[in-house]
XYZ file of C-alpha atoms in Angstrom:
295
model
C -115.258 -76.814 32.496
C -115.398 -77.691 28.791
C -112.093 -76.106 27.772
C -108.935 -77.181 29.579
C -106.660 -74.152 29.238
C -103.987 -72.534 31.369
C -106.435 -70.498 33.457
C -108.637 -73.478 34.178
C -105.642 -75.612 35.166
C -104.547 -72.908 37.619
C -108.044 -72.827 39.075
C -108.008 -76.604 39.546
C -104.624 -76.467 41.263
C -105.785 -73.654 43.580
C -108.645 -75.811 44.750
C -106.038 -77.996 46.493
C -103.749 -75.159 47.576
C -103.891 -76.059 51.255
C -103.105 -79.696 50.598
C -100.206 -78.655 48.356
C -98.932 -76.222 50.997
C -98.970 -78.931 53.666
C -97.135 -81.353 51.395
C -94.658 -78.586 50.520
C -93.862 -78.085 54.214
C -93.551 -81.843 54.769
C -91.116 -82.261 51.878
C -89.160 -79.190 53.011
C -88.785 -80.613 56.518
C -87.824 -84.074 55.211
C -85.285 -82.621 52.795
C -83.655 -80.537 55.535
C -83.480 -83.557 57.830
C -81.994 -85.691 55.037
C -79.466 -83.043 53.975
C -78.275 -82.521 57.537
C -77.827 -86.292 57.979
C -75.298 -86.421 55.140
C -71.658 -86.239 56.324
C -69.311 -83.604 54.943
C -66.895 -84.677 52.242
C -63.537 -82.952 51.703
C -61.437 -83.050 48.562
C -57.674 -82.675 48.274
C -55.822 -82.064 45.002
C -52.297 -82.662 43.743
C -50.759 -81.710 40.382
C -47.845 -83.720 38.996
C -45.875 -84.080 35.778
C -44.361 -87.181 34.249
C -40.587 -87.330 34.643
C -40.062 -90.621 32.820
C -38.080 -89.941 29.669
C -40.419 -90.273 26.725
C -37.378 -91.356 24.786
C -37.135 -94.366 27.049
C -36.841 -96.551 23.989
C -33.387 -97.106 22.537
C -32.032 -94.276 20.434
C -31.363 -94.909 16.759
C -27.703 -95.701 17.310
C -28.291 -97.996 20.277
C -31.182 -99.644 18.472
C -28.845 -100.373 15.587
C -26.260 -101.797 17.975
C -28.905 -104.041 19.533
C -29.879 -105.299 16.094
C -26.223 -105.909 15.254
C -25.844 -107.934 18.435
C -28.964 -109.907 17.540
C -30.954 -108.903 20.640
C -34.081 -106.922 21.484
C -34.131 -104.846 24.646
C -37.662 -103.441 24.294
C -38.057 -100.379 26.483
C -40.955 -98.864 24.600
C -41.977 -95.236 24.935
C -43.789 -94.256 28.134
C -45.847 -91.148 27.485
C -47.619 -89.161 30.234
C -50.873 -90.873 29.197
C -49.303 -94.295 29.805
C -47.955 -93.118 33.169
C -51.450 -91.908 34.089
C -52.996 -95.264 33.146
C -50.327 -97.043 35.197
C -51.265 -94.864 38.166
C -54.931 -95.910 37.989
C -54.244 -99.562 37.176
C -55.997 -102.103 39.381
C -52.732 -103.872 40.209
C -51.108 -100.732 41.603
C -54.142 -99.199 43.329
C -55.265 -102.501 44.827
C -51.852 -103.244 46.302
C -51.523 -99.640 47.456
C -54.752 -99.910 49.483
C -53.782 -103.311 50.854
C -50.219 -102.414 51.859
C -51.336 -99.225 53.614
C -54.352 -100.829 55.349
C -56.860 -98.410 53.832
C -59.503 -100.995 52.939
C -61.539 -100.669 56.129
C -61.793 -96.881 55.748
C -62.762 -97.047 52.083
C -65.354 -99.786 52.544
C -66.806 -99.241 55.998
C -66.264 -95.631 57.105
C -69.610 -93.810 57.176
C -68.518 -90.559 58.803
C -65.678 -88.841 60.638
C -65.589 -87.473 64.185
C -63.524 -84.228 64.219
C -63.295 -84.218 68.017
C -61.611 -87.642 68.238
C -60.186 -87.485 64.698
C -61.411 -91.017 64.106
C -63.610 -92.596 61.472
C -66.968 -94.043 62.443
C -67.441 -97.464 60.835
C -70.411 -99.453 59.679
C -70.083 -102.440 62.004
C -71.985 -104.666 59.568
C -69.033 -104.303 57.187
C -66.048 -103.924 59.506
C -65.762 -104.402 63.274
C -63.420 -101.587 64.301
C -63.036 -102.911 67.864
C -61.908 -106.373 66.793
C -60.340 -105.156 63.535
C -62.220 -107.830 61.626
C -64.244 -107.828 58.427
C -67.900 -108.669 59.009
C -69.411 -107.949 55.598
C -71.696 -110.500 53.979
C -70.696 -111.527 50.474
C -71.607 -114.079 47.849
C -69.280 -116.447 46.029
C -66.722 -115.865 44.537
C -66.118 -112.848 46.799
C -64.359 -113.296 50.116
C -65.089 -111.512 53.412
C -61.733 -109.753 53.043
C -61.853 -107.621 49.863
C -59.669 -108.775 46.979
C -57.165 -106.579 45.123
C -59.614 -105.680 42.346
C -62.303 -104.747 44.885
C -59.885 -102.515 46.775
C -58.862 -100.766 43.558
C -62.472 -100.297 42.444
C -63.451 -98.835 45.811
C -60.565 -96.353 45.799
C -61.493 -95.240 42.276
C -64.932 -94.203 43.575
C -63.308 -91.307 45.450
C -60.242 -90.844 43.224
C -60.237 -88.739 40.046
C -57.199 -88.627 37.756
C -57.157 -86.186 34.842
C -54.613 -85.406 32.137
C -54.222 -82.078 30.314
C -52.868 -82.673 26.808
C -51.755 -79.041 26.445
C -49.759 -78.695 29.659
C -49.066 -82.464 29.952
C -49.878 -82.207 33.647
C -51.700 -84.879 35.620
C -54.217 -83.756 38.247
C -55.252 -86.166 40.994
C -58.050 -85.478 43.477
C -59.206 -87.603 46.400
C -62.399 -87.151 48.415
C -62.921 -88.333 51.978
C -64.876 -87.656 55.154
C -61.563 -86.502 56.668
C -59.591 -83.619 55.099
C -56.387 -84.939 56.697
C -56.940 -88.426 55.306
C -57.487 -87.052 51.790
C -54.311 -84.967 51.912
C -52.086 -87.642 53.473
C -53.369 -90.421 51.221
C -52.733 -88.356 48.080
C -49.167 -87.642 49.179
C -48.626 -91.318 49.968
C -50.169 -92.396 46.655
C -47.705 -90.393 44.555
C -44.767 -91.450 46.741
C -45.682 -95.134 46.482
C -46.241 -94.865 42.729
C -42.767 -93.390 42.268
C -41.316 -96.273 44.281
C -43.419 -98.769 42.297
C -42.162 -97.475 38.944
C -38.609 -97.177 40.241
C -38.521 -100.792 41.414
C -40.068 -101.940 38.147
C -37.395 -100.112 36.122
C -34.625 -101.432 38.372
C -35.789 -105.018 37.942
C -35.934 -104.647 34.164
C -32.504 -102.988 34.020
C -30.927 -105.621 36.286
C -32.317 -108.457 34.162
C -31.039 -106.768 30.996
C -27.606 -106.174 32.530
C -27.276 -109.840 33.522
C -28.301 -110.869 30.038
C -25.829 -108.503 28.364
C -22.971 -109.586 30.629
C -23.661 -113.235 29.890
C -23.800 -112.583 26.150
C -20.642 -110.456 26.343
C -18.718 -113.280 28.024
C -19.661 -115.677 25.227
C -19.249 -113.332 22.256
C -16.026 -113.460 20.210
C -16.668 -110.977 17.394
C -15.075 -107.656 18.364
C -17.704 -105.462 16.652
C -20.537 -107.194 18.464
C -18.613 -107.074 21.748
C -18.287 -103.315 21.333
C -22.015 -103.026 20.650
C -22.802 -105.094 23.750
C -20.513 -102.943 25.898
C -22.267 -99.762 24.774
C -25.674 -101.315 25.405
C -24.478 -102.432 28.835
C -23.306 -98.910 29.613
C -26.738 -97.549 28.656
C -28.501 -99.998 30.999
C -26.103 -99.158 33.841
C -27.032 -95.502 33.419
C -30.719 -96.403 33.646
C -30.072 -98.412 36.794
C -28.102 -95.557 38.373
C -30.931 -93.139 37.563
C -33.489 -95.446 39.145
C -31.330 -95.818 42.243
C -30.783 -92.101 42.817
C -33.888 -90.309 41.518
C -36.564 -89.752 44.196
C -39.418 -88.488 42.007
C -38.782 -91.175 39.435
C -42.103 -91.235 37.564
C -44.053 -88.230 38.817
C -42.754 -84.844 39.928
C -45.001 -82.868 42.265
C -45.903 -79.450 40.851
C -48.566 -78.486 43.372
C -48.594 -80.269 46.743
C -51.945 -81.370 48.212
C -53.402 -79.056 50.828
C -55.702 -79.829 53.716
C -59.173 -78.774 52.604
C -60.574 -76.027 54.830
C -64.070 -76.229 53.314
C -66.249 -79.168 52.334
C -66.647 -80.025 48.662
C -70.007 -81.722 49.195
C -72.838 -82.218 49.912
C -74.494 -79.041 48.624
C -77.315 -79.106 51.140
C -79.239 -76.092 49.812
C -79.519 -77.658 46.344
C -80.525 -81.008 47.829
C -83.290 -79.390 49.895
C -84.525 -77.343 46.949
C -84.541 -80.325 44.566
C -86.369 -82.680 46.942
C -88.952 -80.067 47.954
C -89.723 -78.903 44.410
C -89.815 -82.408 42.946
C -92.022 -83.805 45.728
C -94.437 -80.876 45.733
C -94.691 -80.748 41.936
C -95.352 -84.480 41.721
C -98.069 -84.258 44.380
C -99.691 -81.238 42.685
C -99.736 -83.024 39.302
C -101.253 -86.082 40.959
C -104.076 -84.037 42.464
C -104.581 -82.238 39.148
C -104.862 -85.563 37.326
C -107.555 -86.759 39.731
C -109.527 -83.502 39.326
C -109.411 -83.673 35.522
C -110.428 -87.330 35.590
C -113.485 -86.467 37.693
C -114.482 -83.662 35.330
C -114.369 -85.978 32.298
C -116.768 -88.516 33.835
């Protein structure tokens, strides 16, 4: 076979057609077995909008009053993008996982039993019977995951997107349990609103104490008036934080319990493994045949 063209290559491949067929069937069986061994994953979705006033910084008049009084109250602008980044910050997500005892599920759950509605854990990571961590780690990690580890693990199944046109934030969470995904998403937004509310309350309370102290020591009437107006503005902020439930994020579309799995796509997995394995084996046989012909 002096000329190696398309027809000759086909002829060489057909010489091993039975071997290729057997390997095809083996890869098909393996791929089906592998695909069926993968647990179903369900995804829940929630859509929210930022309710924090983008004009959170002092208005021109109040900013002038603050300058007159010789103080700086900060309160920079908090855009929806900043709110989104606060939502996915390691400090918030890590503490969220820790406070709600979600670490064992995120780290050690390997599947979910619909009949008992319980997660099945990898006992080499977490002993569900004793409720103890058993994972093996290297320094400086500890057996119990740290805040940054908890946040990183949650981010593996959490996707947060922001639409610049609609200014809406979309959050999705994937889990072996559709109920867990839905409930955790609801809890995440609720806890974030409380987190931002408490943060704003602390800042407002500190500012109010500072303004009251400065007001008690100030003698100039113009500056006293400026301080009183600034104090009134901070009291309004505090009242808003105390009374507003959806302080940072307002729910536009509540999360629903997923009725269908989002992954794995078993048909594609089977097709990819079978085609890749068979093609690789066929090319390997073809290479050997060509090598023999060239000797």
